[in-house]
PDB file of C-alpha atoms and ligand atoms in Angstrom:
ATOM      1  CA  MET A 193       0.000   0.000   0.000  1.00 65.00           C
ATOM      2  CA  GLU A 194       1.249   3.477  -0.902  1.00 75.00           C
ATOM      3  CA  ALA A 195       2.251   5.496   2.177  1.00 89.00           C
ATOM      4  CA  VAL A 196      -0.785   7.467   3.280  1.00 97.00           C
ATOM      5  CA  GLN A 197      -0.833  11.235   3.814  1.00 98.00           C
ATOM      6  CA  LEU A 198      -3.845  12.676   5.591  1.00 98.00           C
ATOM      7  CA  THR A 199      -5.032  16.011   6.916  1.00 98.00           C
ATOM      8  CA  VAL A 200      -6.750  16.075  10.317  1.00 98.00           C
ATOM      9  CA  ALA A 201      -8.501  19.129  11.733  1.00 98.00           C
ATOM     10  CA  ILE A 202     -10.069  19.715  15.124  1.00 98.00           C
ATOM     11  CA  SER A 203     -12.627  22.526  15.272  1.00 98.00           C
ATOM     12  CA  GLY A 204     -14.482  24.040  18.207  1.00 98.00           C
ATOM     13  CA  ALA A 205     -17.293  21.513  18.566  1.00 98.00           C
ATOM     14  CA  SER A 206     -17.612  19.352  21.635  1.00 98.00           C
ATOM     15  CA  GLY A 207     -15.778  16.026  21.406  1.00 98.00           C
ATOM     16  CA  ALA A 208     -12.080  16.882  21.549  1.00 98.00           C
ATOM     17  CA  VAL A 209     -11.423  13.363  22.867  1.00 98.00           C
ATOM     18  CA  PHE A 210     -12.449  12.026  19.439  1.00 98.00           C
ATOM     19  CA  GLY A 211      -9.850  14.192  17.701  1.00 98.00           C
ATOM     20  CA  ARG A 212      -7.209  13.180  20.219  1.00 98.00           C
ATOM     21  CA  GLU A 213      -7.871   9.467  19.650  1.00 98.00           C
ATOM     22  CA  LEU A 214      -7.788   9.980  15.876  1.00 98.00           C
ATOM     23  CA  LEU A 215      -4.362  11.616  16.060  1.00 98.00           C
ATOM     24  CA  ARG A 216      -3.038   8.872  18.359  1.00 98.00           C
ATOM     25  CA  THR A 217      -4.349   6.090  16.123  1.00 98.00           C
ATOM     26  CA  LEU A 218      -2.817   7.614  12.992  1.00 98.00           C
ATOM     27  CA  GLU A 219       0.544   8.091  14.757  1.00 98.00           C
ATOM     28  CA  ALA A 220       0.524   4.358  15.557  1.00 98.00           C
ATOM     29  CA  ASP A 221      -0.564   3.212  12.074  1.00 98.00           C
ATOM     30  CA  GLU A 222       2.446   2.077  10.030  1.00 97.00           C
ATOM     31  CA  ARG A 223       0.593   2.602   6.742  1.00 97.00           C
ATOM     32  CA  VAL A 224       0.432   6.331   7.465  1.00 98.00           C
ATOM     33  CA  ALA A 225       3.526   8.363   6.555  1.00 98.00           C
ATOM     34  CA  ARG A 226       2.370  11.904   7.300  1.00 98.00           C
ATOM     35  CA  VAL A 227      -0.479  13.604   9.154  1.00 98.00           C
ATOM     36  CA  HIS A 228      -1.025  17.331   8.680  1.00 98.00           C
ATOM     37  CA  PHE A 229      -2.837  18.636  11.751  1.00 98.00           C
ATOM     38  CA  VAL A 230      -4.714  21.913  12.170  1.00 98.00           C
ATOM     39  CA  ALA A 231      -6.582  23.063  15.279  1.00 98.00           C
ATOM     40  CA  SER A 232      -8.933  26.017  14.890  1.00 98.00           C
ATOM     41  CA  GLU A 233      -8.518  28.937  17.303  1.00 97.00           C
ATOM     42  CA  ASN A 234     -11.863  28.138  18.892  1.00 97.00           C
ATOM     43  CA  SER A 235     -11.000  24.475  19.341  1.00 98.00           C
ATOM     44  CA  LEU A 236      -8.353  25.535  21.857  1.00 97.00           C
ATOM     45  CA  ARG A 237     -11.079  26.681  24.220  1.00 97.00           C
ATOM     46  CA  VAL A 238     -12.961  23.392  23.925  1.00 98.00           C
ATOM     47  CA  ILE A 239      -9.772  21.331  24.250  1.00 98.00           C
ATOM     48  CA  ALA A 240      -9.018  23.223  27.464  1.00 97.00           C
ATOM     49  CA  GLU A 241     -12.532  22.552  28.811  1.00 97.00           C
ATOM     50  CA  GLU A 242     -12.719  18.905  27.829  1.00 98.00           C
ATOM     51  CA  LEU A 243      -9.148  17.612  27.960  1.00 98.00           C
ATOM     52  CA  CYS A 244      -7.633  20.076  30.441  1.00 97.00           C
ATOM     53  CA  ILE A 245      -4.946  20.959  27.886  1.00 96.00           C
ATOM     54  CA  SER A 246      -4.438  24.697  27.720  1.00 90.00           C
ATOM     55  CA  GLY A 247      -2.761  26.888  25.147  1.00 83.00           C
ATOM     56  CA  ARG A 248      -1.190  26.293  21.770  1.00 84.00           C
ATOM     57  CA  THR A 249       2.324  25.549  23.063  1.00 86.00           C
ATOM     58  CA  ASP A 250       3.159  21.864  22.627  1.00 94.00           C
ATOM     59  CA  LEU A 251      -0.508  21.167  21.837  1.00 97.00           C
ATOM     60  CA  LEU A 252       0.334  18.246  19.568  1.00 97.00           C
ATOM     61  CA  GLU A 253       2.686  16.632  22.095  1.00 97.00           C
ATOM     62  CA  LYS A 254       0.058  17.035  24.794  1.00 97.00           C
ATOM     63  CA  LEU A 255      -2.674  15.506  22.633  1.00 98.00           C
ATOM     64  CA  LEU A 256      -0.470  12.597  21.579  1.00 98.00           C
ATOM     65  CA  GLY A 257       1.087  12.109  24.998  1.00 97.00           C
ATOM     66  CA  ALA A 258       4.473  11.859  23.252  1.00 97.00           C
ATOM     67  CA  ALA A 259       6.604  13.681  20.699  1.00 97.00           C
ATOM     68  CA  PRO A 260       5.074  13.317  17.227  1.00 98.00           C
ATOM     69  CA  ALA A 261       6.884  11.011  14.787  1.00 97.00           C
ATOM     70  CA  LYS A 262       4.868  11.764  11.659  1.00 98.00           C
ATOM     71  CA  THR A 263       2.326  14.451  12.556  1.00 98.00           C
ATOM     72  CA  ILE A 264       3.049  18.103  11.891  1.00 97.00           C
ATOM     73  CA  GLN A 265       0.912  21.008  13.052  1.00 97.00           C
ATOM     74  CA  HIS A 266      -0.085  23.996  10.945  1.00 97.00           C
ATOM     75  CA  ILE A 267      -1.563  27.235  12.230  1.00 96.00           C
ATOM     76  CA  ASP A 268      -5.152  27.787  11.035  1.00 98.00           C
ATOM     77  CA  ALA A 269      -4.290  31.306   9.848  1.00 97.00           C
ATOM     78  CA  ASN A 270      -1.513  30.009   7.586  1.00 97.00           C
ATOM     79  CA  ILE A 271      -3.351  29.769   4.294  1.00 96.00           C
ATOM     80  CA  GLY A 272       0.056  29.312   2.611  1.00 96.00           C
ATOM     81  CA  ALA A 273       0.658  25.881   4.199  1.00 98.00           C
ATOM     82  CA  SER A 274       1.271  22.908   1.894  1.00 98.00           C
ATOM     83  CA  ILE A 275      -2.215  21.479   2.424  1.00 98.00           C
ATOM     84  CA  ALA A 276      -3.763  24.699   1.080  1.00 98.00           C
ATOM     85  CA  SER A 277      -2.728  23.632  -2.433  1.00 98.00           C
ATOM     86  CA  GLY A 278      -4.192  20.898  -4.596  1.00 98.00           C
ATOM     87  CA  SER A 279      -0.660  20.212  -5.896  1.00 98.00           C
ATOM     88  CA  HIS A 280       0.210  18.743  -2.495  1.00 97.00           C
ATOM     89  CA  PRO A 281      -0.451  14.977  -2.484  1.00 96.00           C
ATOM     90  CA  SER A 282      -3.098  13.869  -0.001  1.00 98.00           C
ATOM     91  CA  HIS A 283      -5.357  10.886   0.533  1.00 98.00           C
ATOM     92  CA  GLY A 284      -8.027  12.990   2.179  1.00 98.00           C
ATOM     93  CA  MET A 285      -9.084  15.059   5.144  1.00 98.00           C
ATOM     94  CA  ILE A 286     -10.968  14.345   8.357  1.00 99.00           C
ATOM     95  CA  ILE A 287     -12.482  17.076  10.537  1.00 99.00           C
ATOM     96  CA  LEU A 288     -13.215  15.600  13.958  1.00 99.00           C
ATOM     97  CA  PRO A 289     -15.090  17.157  15.623  1.00 98.00           C
ATOM     98  CA  CYS A 290     -16.564  19.506  12.995  1.00 99.00           C
ATOM     99  CA  SER A 291     -18.452  22.517  14.368  1.00 99.00           C
ATOM    100  CA  MET A 292     -21.463  24.067  12.665  1.00 99.00           C
ATOM    101  CA  GLY A 293     -19.317  27.139  11.987  1.00 98.00           C
ATOM    102  CA  THR A 294     -16.645  25.144  10.176  1.00 98.00           C
ATOM    103  CA  LEU A 295     -19.343  23.181   8.327  1.00 99.00           C
ATOM    104  CA  ALA A 296     -20.891  26.472   7.188  1.00 98.00           C
ATOM    105  CA  ALA A 297     -17.550  27.832   5.945  1.00 98.00           C
ATOM    106  CA  ILE A 298     -16.948  24.662   3.933  1.00 98.00           C
ATOM    107  CA  ALA A 299     -20.501  24.429   2.580  1.00 98.00           C
ATOM    108  CA  GLN A 300     -20.311  28.051   1.415  1.00 98.00           C
ATOM    109  CA  GLY A 301     -16.796  27.698  -0.020  1.00 98.00           C
ATOM    110  CA  LEU A 302     -15.353  30.517   2.088  1.00 98.00           C
ATOM    111  CA  ALA A 303     -11.790  29.083   2.168  1.00 97.00           C
ATOM    112  CA  ASN A 304     -10.963  31.806   4.717  1.00 97.00           C
ATOM    113  CA  SER A 305      -8.882  29.694   7.110  1.00 98.00           C
ATOM    114  CA  LEU A 306      -6.465  26.839   6.536  1.00 98.00           C
ATOM    115  CA  ILE A 307      -9.082  24.315   7.643  1.00 98.00           C
ATOM    116  CA  ALA A 308     -11.733  25.737   5.304  1.00 98.00           C
ATOM    117  CA  ARG A 309      -9.241  26.098   2.443  1.00 98.00           C
ATOM    118  CA  ALA A 310      -7.799  22.579   2.847  1.00 98.00           C
ATOM    119  CA  ALA A 311     -11.353  21.195   2.890  1.00 98.00           C
ATOM    120  CA  ASP A 312     -12.191  23.248  -0.222  1.00 98.00           C
ATOM    121  CA  VAL A 313      -9.107  21.860  -1.959  1.00 98.00           C
ATOM    122  CA  THR A 314      -9.997  18.312  -0.872  1.00 98.00           C
ATOM    123  CA  LEU A 315     -13.417  18.690  -2.492  1.00 98.00           C
ATOM    124  CA  LYS A 316     -12.131  20.254  -5.724  1.00 98.00           C
ATOM    125  CA  GLU A 317      -9.525  17.486  -6.074  1.00 98.00           C
ATOM    126  CA  ARG A 318     -12.268  14.896  -5.496  1.00 98.00           C
ATOM    127  CA  ARG A 319     -10.500  13.437  -2.483  1.00 98.00           C
ATOM    128  CA  PRO A 320     -12.319  12.030   0.571  1.00 98.00           C
ATOM    129  CA  LEU A 321     -13.525  14.697   3.000  1.00 98.00           C
ATOM    130  CA  LEU A 322     -15.113  13.408   6.213  1.00 99.00           C
ATOM    131  CA  LEU A 323     -16.998  15.984   8.245  1.00 99.00           C
ATOM    132  CA  CYS A 324     -17.607  14.546  11.709  1.00 99.00           C
ATOM    133  CA  VAL A 325     -20.223  17.106  12.635  1.00 99.00           C
ATOM    134  CA  ARG A 326     -21.368  17.570  16.247  1.00 98.00           C
ATOM    135  CA  GLU A 327     -24.326  19.595  17.391  1.00 98.00           C
ATOM    136  CA  THR A 328     -27.713  18.823  18.842  1.00 98.00           C
ATOM    137  CA  PRO A 329     -30.373  19.594  17.873  1.00 98.00           C
ATOM    138  CA  PHE A 330     -29.733  20.751  14.297  1.00 98.00           C
ATOM    139  CA  ASN A 331     -31.408  23.869  12.957  1.00 98.00           C
ATOM    140  CA  ARG A 332     -32.413  24.197   9.331  1.00 98.00           C
ATOM    141  CA  ILE A 333     -29.209  26.083   8.464  1.00 98.00           C
ATOM    142  CA  HIS A 334     -27.118  23.185   9.789  1.00 99.00           C
ATOM    143  CA  LEU A 335     -29.203  20.693   7.821  1.00 98.00           C
ATOM    144  CA  ARG A 336     -28.947  22.731   4.622  1.00 98.00           C
ATOM    145  CA  ASN A 337     -25.199  23.128   5.022  1.00 99.00           C
ATOM    146  CA  MET A 338     -24.799  19.391   5.534  1.00 99.00           C
ATOM    147  CA  THR A 339     -26.751  18.777   2.335  1.00 99.00           C
ATOM    148  CA  LEU A 340     -24.666  21.335   0.435  1.00 98.00           C
ATOM    149  CA  ALA A 341     -21.407  19.787   1.643  1.00 98.00           C
ATOM    150  CA  ALA A 342     -22.628  16.273   0.848  1.00 98.00           C
ATOM    151  CA  GLU A 343     -23.676  17.370  -2.638  1.00 98.00           C
ATOM    152  CA  ALA A 344     -20.164  18.764  -3.154  1.00 98.00           C
ATOM    153  CA  GLY A 345     -18.679  15.375  -2.266  1.00 98.00           C
ATOM    154  CA  ALA A 346     -18.135  15.471   1.500  1.00 98.00           C
ATOM    155  CA  VAL A 347     -19.167  12.556   3.706  1.00 98.00           C
ATOM    156  CA  ILE A 348     -21.259  13.699   6.660  1.00 99.00           C
ATOM    157  CA  PHE A 349     -20.036  11.365   9.402  1.00 98.00           C
ATOM    158  CA  PRO A 350     -21.729  12.646  12.570  1.00 98.00           C
ATOM    159  CA  VAL A 351     -20.125  12.076  15.954  1.00 98.00           C
ATOM    160  CA  ILE A 352     -22.666   9.467  16.995  1.00 98.00           C
ATOM    161  CA  PRO A 353     -20.800   6.691  18.801  1.00 97.00           C
ATOM    162  CA  ALA A 354     -22.027   3.107  19.127  1.00 95.00           C
ATOM    163  CA  PHE A 355     -23.189   1.549  22.387  1.00 95.00           C
ATOM    164  CA  TYR A 356     -23.581  -2.104  21.374  1.00 92.00           C
ATOM    165  CA  ASN A 357     -19.867  -2.666  22.021  1.00 92.00           C
ATOM    166  CA  GLN A 358     -20.461  -1.611  25.650  1.00 94.00           C
ATOM    167  CA  PRO A 359     -17.665   0.982  25.943  1.00 95.00           C
ATOM    168  CA  VAL A 360     -16.485   1.413  29.526  1.00 96.00           C
ATOM    169  CA  ASP A 361     -15.415   5.043  29.159  1.00 97.00           C
ATOM    170  CA  SER A 362     -15.397   7.999  26.767  1.00 96.00           C
ATOM    171  CA  THR A 363     -11.931   7.131  25.461  1.00 97.00           C
ATOM    172  CA  GLU A 364     -13.008   3.655  24.352  1.00 97.00           C
ATOM    173  CA  MET A 365     -16.199   5.100  22.888  1.00 97.00           C
ATOM    174  CA  ALA A 366     -14.164   7.666  20.958  1.00 98.00           C
ATOM    175  CA  LEU A 367     -11.620   5.086  19.836  1.00 98.00           C
ATOM    176  CA  GLN A 368     -14.239   2.756  18.370  1.00 98.00           C
ATOM    177  CA  PHE A 369     -15.821   5.718  16.560  1.00 98.00           C
ATOM    178  CA  VAL A 370     -12.384   6.640  15.177  1.00 98.00           C
ATOM    179  CA  TYR A 371     -11.976   3.059  13.932  1.00 98.00           C
ATOM    180  CA  ARG A 372     -15.223   3.437  11.968  1.00 98.00           C
ATOM    181  CA  VAL A 373     -13.990   6.701  10.475  1.00 98.00           C
ATOM    182  CA  LEU A 374     -10.683   5.160   9.435  1.00 98.00           C
ATOM    183  CA  ALA A 375     -12.341   2.046   7.971  1.00 98.00           C
ATOM    184  CA  HIS A 376     -14.412   4.412   5.854  1.00 98.00           C
ATOM    185  CA  ILE A 377     -11.302   5.882   4.248  1.00 97.00           C
ATOM    186  CA  GLY A 378      -9.579   2.539   3.730  1.00 97.00           C
ATOM    187  CA  LEU A 379      -7.563   2.235   6.940  1.00 98.00           C
ATOM    188  CA  PRO A 380      -9.343  -0.555   8.867  1.00 98.00           C
ATOM    189  CA  GLN A 381      -7.963  -0.986  12.378  1.00 98.00           C
ATOM    190  CA  PRO A 382      -7.236  -4.355  14.037  1.00 95.00           C
ATOM    191  CA  GLY A 383      -8.932  -3.359  17.311  1.00 93.00           C
ATOM    192  CA  ALA A 384     -12.242  -2.448  15.689  1.00 96.00           C
ATOM    193  CA  TYR A 385     -15.328  -3.998  17.253  1.00 95.00           C
ATOM    194  CA  VAL A 386     -17.273  -6.166  14.813  1.00 93.00           C
ATOM    195  CA  TRP A 387     -20.896  -7.074  15.486  1.00 91.00           C
ATOM    196  CA  LYS A 388     -21.212 -10.889  15.485  1.00 89.00           C
ATOM    197  CA  PRO A 389     -24.695 -11.775  16.723  1.00 87.00           C
ATOM    198  CA  GLU A 390     -24.321 -15.493  15.837  1.00 85.00           C
ATOM    199  CA  GLU A 391     -21.501 -16.147  18.322  1.00 73.00           C
TER     200      GLU A 391
HETATM  201  C1  FMN B 907     -17.349  24.048  25.476  1.00 59.03           C
HETATM  202  C2  FMN B 907     -17.869  24.373  24.101  1.00 59.03           C
HETATM  203  C3  FMN B 907     -18.555  23.409  23.392  1.00 59.03           C
HETATM  204  C4  FMN B 907     -19.043  23.688  22.110  1.00 59.03           C
HETATM  205  N1  FMN B 907     -19.680  22.686  21.422  1.00 59.03           N
HETATM  206  C5  FMN B 907     -20.092  22.909  20.164  1.00 59.03           C
HETATM  207  C6  FMN B 907     -20.667  21.842  19.406  1.00 59.03           C
HETATM  208  O1  FMN B 907     -20.804  20.718  19.869  1.00 59.03           O
HETATM  209  N2  FMN B 907     -20.987  22.112  18.109  1.00 59.03           N
HETATM  210  C7  FMN B 907     -20.810  23.329  17.534  1.00 59.03           C
HETATM  211  O2  FMN B 907     -21.107  23.474  16.352  1.00 59.03           O
HETATM  212  N3  FMN B 907     -20.271  24.362  18.239  1.00 59.03           N
HETATM  213  C8  FMN B 907     -19.908  24.176  19.537  1.00 59.03           C
HETATM  214  N4  FMN B 907     -19.322  25.208  20.248  1.00 59.03           N
HETATM  215  C9  FMN B 907     -19.254  26.537  19.636  1.00 59.03           C
HETATM  216  C10 FMN B 907     -18.084  26.689  18.688  1.00 59.03           C
HETATM  217  O3  FMN B 907     -16.850  26.529  19.393  1.00 59.03           O
HETATM  218  C11 FMN B 907     -18.139  28.084  18.048  1.00 59.03           C
HETATM  219  O4  FMN B 907     -19.276  28.181  17.230  1.00 59.03           O
HETATM  220  C12 FMN B 907     -16.909  28.447  17.284  1.00 59.03           C
HETATM  221  O5  FMN B 907     -17.079  29.716  16.671  1.00 59.03           O
HETATM  222  C13 FMN B 907     -16.545  27.441  16.207  1.00 59.03           C
HETATM  223  O6  FMN B 907     -15.368  27.883  15.560  1.00 59.03           O
HETATM  224  P1  FMN B 907     -14.507  26.927  14.627  1.00 59.03           P
HETATM  225  O7  FMN B 907     -15.453  26.213  13.735  1.00 59.03           O
HETATM  226  O8  FMN B 907     -13.593  27.875  13.877  1.00 59.03           O
HETATM  227  O9  FMN B 907     -13.718  26.025  15.498  1.00 59.03           O
HETATM  228  C14 FMN B 907     -18.841  24.962  21.535  1.00 59.03           C
HETATM  229  C15 FMN B 907     -18.133  25.929  22.266  1.00 59.03           C
HETATM  230  C16 FMN B 907     -17.672  25.644  23.527  1.00 59.03           C
HETATM  231  C17 FMN B 907     -16.907  26.700  24.284  1.00 59.03           C
END
């Protein structure tokens, strides 16, 4: 298998633990050569609330719990980063969690931040774009934006974890959700729970 390059973004929706588990799983996956990571400004507030990690300094190391081997972080304001160009090779982009604000920017093609631009590029290059949206309930604007993004080629992959695997904590719940996300883009994980009602 060709070495995989992916872009991962965390935006300011609830569910930072899901983004953290995604980054950790990709760091551990030998098929993955490079992960380009972007955290929105507003995600920093949510990460502080939910994961007790404050500030931008060493954010990646703190999320991974170790120095990154293959993941590099870009600043969301840096619209000149490699992933802002379609000429940069990529196997796709995952936004987990994806806020309604980030969804709106992508659905409307604003391309006014690195996350929105990289997502715009992913769509125009016809590469996989997974928007792991998180809000409840949805208003009609959210629903319309999800339809717009889906019509442009994005996969709406809402942060709705499974319960039939009986997760014991939020980390395991997030991890199994991440495994579903990665299976969807062709990176099935050995620890993924598989429903086997006959056994
Ligand atoms: C603790 C906390 C939880 C939030 N949860 C959500 C959420 O689940 N979904 C959402 O769309 N916005 C949520 N927000 C609001 C977004 O952070 C806000 O709309 C922000 O402007 C999104 O910016 P971004 O998309 O650039 O990250 C939350 C904010 C805070 C502080």
